Amino acid sequence: MFTREVWRDRTAAPDEPWLKNVSIVGVKQIDRIVEVVEETLKGNTVRLLSRKRPDAGLSLPKMRKNELVEVLAINTGCLNHCTYCKTKMARGDLKSYPLEELVEQARTAFERDGVKELWLTSEDLGAWGRDIGMVLPDLLNELVKVIPDGCMMRLGMTNPPYILDYLEEIAAVLNHPRVYSFLHIPVQSGSDAVLRDMKREYSSDHFKMIMDFMLKKVPNIYIATDMICAFPTETEEDFEESMQLVRDYQFPSLFINQFYPRSGTPAARMKKIDTVEARRRTAAMSALFREYSRYTPERIGEEHNVLVCEMATGE
């Protein structure tokens, strides 16, 4: 039995001694997990880790945490090679699920299962289709056709490079009455120098272009973003550029992460910033986020439709 702390600090390398008698299932074999569990209960150690096998099918059995919400993964893997991230090692290259299968699964969830919300999810929503000769707007335009009245769709996380060419099309979808005006676009840093060291494949100006366009074209859009504080090559000037980006846009949702080296990644081999300084920067950005109001005073008194999909527990 491993504690949460053990798993957080360990790398799942199959040849490590602490994994000697542990059954392991790779992400491309998740559809065989029942078989692995059954064999493990018999006392056998099973390891299914091949990266050459096609990804598990889209229509795997699922148990919804919320019976009113369908979480639909539209692709696995990604096109990026970010220097700080281990997702690429685990998930591999981009593999988009076919448009027809995704639309049918959404239709079934609404019509047969009675869900009220459709959440699109992936490692990078915007990259969908680039491996099968399609682009994200192709999928979104088909999905909105199967959303019944009284139901809504929410888009997941997308990295900046993959939506720059389709801002008009995505804005049109976000203005659809059955689509939430919401985007999660992680910027990670306001410094071009740091973005290059992260291998993020876009500049701060690219991110600002997306922000300015969406804020203009989609009324009351809610844009969430992520920031990494104290990346190894981040100078005080770089950090100030990130702080200024937060001041300029006052993101209503800001996920602030202090850099943590993931073993096996290029960034883990870089010289870390002093821990005290890293904590100071993280605290400073958190304090800045708490300073501003996420909703401007002129919006007080507005009326909006609300879709309730969950009951609160406790008081």
Tab-separated table of N, CA and C in Angstrom, residues 136-197:
chain	number	residue	atom	x	y	z
A	136	LEU	N	-10.465	21.669	-35.023
A	136	LEU	CA	-11.436	21.721	-33.935
A	136	LEU	C	-12.794	22.297	-34.337
A	137	PRO	N	-12.869	23.391	-35.094
A	137	PRO	CA	-14.196	23.904	-35.469
A	137	PRO	C	-15.065	22.882	-36.196
A	138	ASP	N	-14.447	21.963	-36.950
A	138	ASP	CA	-15.229	20.909	-37.616
A	138	ASP	C	-16.023	20.114	-36.587
A	139	LEU	N	-15.371	19.752	-35.501
A	139	LEU	CA	-16.020	18.961	-34.454
A	139	LEU	C	-17.051	19.789	-33.693
A	140	LEU	N	-16.674	20.990	-33.292
A	140	LEU	CA	-17.582	21.817	-32.496
A	140	LEU	C	-18.874	22.118	-33.243
A	141	ASN	N	-18.767	22.394	-34.527
A	141	ASN	CA	-19.962	22.721	-35.310
A	141	ASN	C	-20.912	21.536	-35.441
A	142	GLU	N	-20.384	20.325	-35.400
A	142	GLU	CA	-21.244	19.138	-35.439
A	142	GLU	C	-21.831	18.835	-34.062
A	143	LEU	N	-21.057	19.063	-33.021
A	143	LEU	CA	-21.547	18.774	-31.670
A	143	LEU	C	-22.704	19.684	-31.269
A	144	VAL	N	-22.642	20.955	-31.645
A	144	VAL	CA	-23.726	21.861	-31.233
A	144	VAL	C	-25.061	21.447	-31.848
A	145	LYS	N	-25.021	20.694	-32.934
A	145	LYS	CA	-26.256	20.255	-33.583
A	145	LYS	C	-27.008	19.211	-32.756
A	146	VAL	N	-26.314	18.521	-31.856
A	146	VAL	CA	-26.973	17.446	-31.099
A	146	VAL	C	-27.248	17.849	-29.649
A	147	ILE	N	-27.004	19.115	-29.300
A	147	ILE	CA	-27.280	19.572	-27.935
A	147	ILE	C	-28.748	19.981	-27.844
A	148	PRO	N	-29.545	19.295	-27.034
A	148	PRO	CA	-30.972	19.637	-26.937
A	148	PRO	C	-31.183	20.968	-26.209
A	149	ASP	N	-32.380	21.518	-26.355
A	149	ASP	CA	-32.750	22.703	-25.582
A	149	ASP	C	-32.643	22.385	-24.094
A	150	GLY	N	-32.156	23.341	-23.329
A	150	GLY	CA	-32.019	23.142	-21.894
A	150	GLY	C	-30.729	22.469	-21.492
A	151	CYS	N	-29.891	22.137	-22.464
A	151	CYS	CA	-28.602	21.500	-22.180
A	151	CYS	C	-27.468	22.411	-22.654
A	152	MET	N	-26.263	22.148	-22.144
A	152	MET	CA	-25.130	23.022	-22.448
A	152	MET	C	-23.872	22.205	-22.717
A	153	MET	N	-22.946	22.832	-23.454
A	153	MET	CA	-21.631	22.235	-23.712
A	153	MET	C	-20.548	23.180	-23.200
A	154	ARG	N	-19.512	22.599	-22.603
A	154	ARG	CA	-18.381	23.392	-22.117
A	154	ARG	C	-17.096	22.898	-22.760
A	155	LEU	N	-16.311	23.824	-23.281
A	155	LEU	CA	-15.021	23.469	-23.874
A	155	LEU	C	-13.964	23.342	-22.783
A	156	GLY	N	-12.990	22.464	-23.012
A	156	GLY	CA	-11.921	22.262	-22.050
A	156	GLY	C	-10.695	23.091	-22.371
A	157	MET	N	-9.533	22.611	-21.934
A	157	MET	CA	-8.286	23.360	-22.056
A	157	MET	C	-7.708	23.286	-23.460
A	158	THR	N	-7.259	24.439	-23.956
A	158	THR	CA	-6.587	24.475	-25.245
A	158	THR	C	-5.356	25.354	-25.152
A	159	ASN	N	-4.254	24.893	-25.715
A	159	ASN	CA	-3.048	25.711	-25.758
A	159	ASN	C	-3.159	26.746	-26.876
A	160	PRO	N	-2.520	27.902	-26.714
A	160	PRO	CA	-2.668	29.005	-27.674
A	160	PRO	C	-2.358	28.682	-29.134
A	161	PRO	N	-1.296	27.928	-29.461
A	161	PRO	CA	-0.937	27.804	-30.884
A	161	PRO	C	-2.022	27.226	-31.772
A	162	TYR	N	-2.869	26.365	-31.206
A	162	TYR	CA	-3.764	25.581	-32.045
A	162	TYR	C	-5.132	26.204	-32.264
A	163	ILE	N	-5.355	27.394	-31.730
A	163	ILE	CA	-6.628	28.066	-32.018
A	163	ILE	C	-6.419	29.409	-32.707
A	164	LEU	N	-5.177	29.816	-32.875
A	164	LEU	CA	-4.892	31.121	-33.481
A	164	LEU	C	-5.490	31.265	-34.881
A	165	ASP	N	-5.505	30.186	-35.644
A	165	ASP	CA	-6.014	30.244	-37.016
A	165	ASP	C	-7.534	30.146	-37.103
A	166	TYR	N	-8.202	29.901	-35.969
A	166	TYR	CA	-9.643	29.653	-36.012
A	166	TYR	C	-10.395	30.481	-34.969
A	167	LEU	N	-9.897	31.669	-34.689
A	167	LEU	CA	-10.519	32.488	-33.651
A	167	LEU	C	-11.961	32.851	-33.998
A	168	GLU	N	-12.216	33.210	-35.241
A	168	GLU	CA	-13.583	33.569	-35.650
A	168	GLU	C	-14.538	32.400	-35.449
A	169	GLU	N	-14.114	31.217	-35.885
A	169	GLU	CA	-14.976	30.037	-35.792
A	169	GLU	C	-15.241	29.645	-34.341
A	170	ILE	N	-14.209	29.709	-33.511
A	170	ILE	CA	-14.383	29.325	-32.110
A	170	ILE	C	-15.223	30.357	-31.374
A	171	ALA	N	-15.032	31.631	-31.688
A	171	ALA	CA	-15.862	32.672	-31.078
A	171	ALA	C	-17.333	32.463	-31.432
A	172	ALA	N	-17.596	32.065	-32.657
A	172	ALA	CA	-18.977	31.814	-33.075
A	172	ALA	C	-19.595	30.684	-32.259
A	173	VAL	N	-18.829	29.636	-32.013
A	173	VAL	CA	-19.325	28.522	-31.200
A	173	VAL	C	-19.574	28.985	-29.768
A	174	LEU	N	-18.657	29.777	-29.216
A	174	LEU	CA	-18.806	30.251	-27.840
A	174	LEU	C	-19.999	31.193	-27.686
A	175	ASN	N	-20.459	31.775	-28.773
A	175	ASN	CA	-21.650	32.625	-28.737
A	175	ASN	C	-22.941	31.839	-28.945
A	176	HIS	N	-22.823	30.539	-29.196
A	176	HIS	CA	-24.011	29.704	-29.383
A	176	HIS	C	-24.782	29.646	-28.063
A	177	PRO	N	-26.115	29.720	-28.103
A	177	PRO	CA	-26.902	29.752	-26.858
A	177	PRO	C	-26.781	28.502	-26.001
A	178	ARG	N	-26.305	27.393	-26.569
A	178	ARG	CA	-26.170	26.174	-25.778
A	178	ARG	C	-24.701	25.814	-25.517
A	179	VAL	N	-23.838	26.817	-25.598
A	179	VAL	CA	-22.410	26.635	-25.296
A	179	VAL	C	-21.991	27.690	-24.279
A	180	TYR	N	-21.323	27.255	-23.220
A	180	TYR	CA	-20.839	28.210	-22.226
A	180	TYR	C	-19.771	29.115	-22.835
A	181	SER	N	-19.822	30.389	-22.497
A	181	SER	CA	-18.803	31.348	-22.948
A	181	SER	C	-17.585	31.214	-22.033
A	182	PHE	N	-16.886	30.113	-22.197
A	182	PHE	CA	-15.771	29.768	-21.304
A	182	PHE	C	-14.623	29.183	-22.110
A	183	LEU	N	-13.403	29.609	-21.781
A	183	LEU	CA	-12.196	29.027	-22.355
A	183	LEU	C	-11.131	28.912	-21.275
A	184	HIS	N	-10.382	27.831	-21.332
A	184	HIS	CA	-9.221	27.659	-20.451
A	184	HIS	C	-7.992	27.633	-21.352
A	185	ILE	N	-7.211	28.720	-21.304
A	185	ILE	CA	-6.036	28.859	-22.167
A	185	ILE	C	-4.809	29.088	-21.286
A	186	PRO	N	-4.025	28.070	-20.989
A	186	PRO	CA	-2.861	28.250	-20.113
A	186	PRO	C	-1.739	29.023	-20.798
A	187	VAL	N	-1.337	30.146	-20.202
A	187	VAL	CA	-0.247	30.937	-20.778
A	187	VAL	C	1.102	30.532	-20.192
A	188	GLN	N	1.118	30.185	-18.898
A	188	GLN	CA	2.287	29.694	-18.145
A	188	GLN	C	3.314	30.770	-17.816
A	189	SER	N	3.497	31.762	-18.661
A	189	SER	CA	4.427	32.861	-18.368
A	189	SER	C	4.105	34.046	-19.275
A	190	GLY	N	4.380	35.240	-18.768
A	190	GLY	CA	4.218	36.430	-19.586
A	190	GLY	C	5.496	36.846	-20.276
A	191	SER	N	6.555	36.067	-20.083
A	191	SER	CA	7.868	36.375	-20.656
A	191	SER	C	8.147	35.513	-21.876
A	192	ASP	N	8.492	36.138	-22.983
A	192	ASP	CA	8.824	35.382	-24.190
A	192	ASP	C	10.067	34.525	-23.991
A	193	ALA	N	11.024	35.027	-23.224
A	193	ALA	CA	12.248	34.257	-22.975
A	193	ALA	C	11.929	32.966	-22.239
A	194	VAL	N	11.082	33.051	-21.231
A	194	VAL	CA	10.704	31.857	-20.471
A	194	VAL	C	9.861	30.926	-21.333
A	195	LEU	N	8.952	31.474	-22.109
A	195	LEU	CA	8.133	30.637	-22.992
A	195	LEU	C	9.001	29.856	-23.969
A	196	ARG	N	10.064	30.481	-24.457
A	196	ARG	CA	10.987	29.759	-25.350
A	196	ARG	C	11.692	28.633	-24.604
A	197	ASP	N	12.119	28.900	-23.378
A	197	ASP	CA	12.791	27.860	-22.594
A	197	ASP	C	11.832	26.730	-22.223
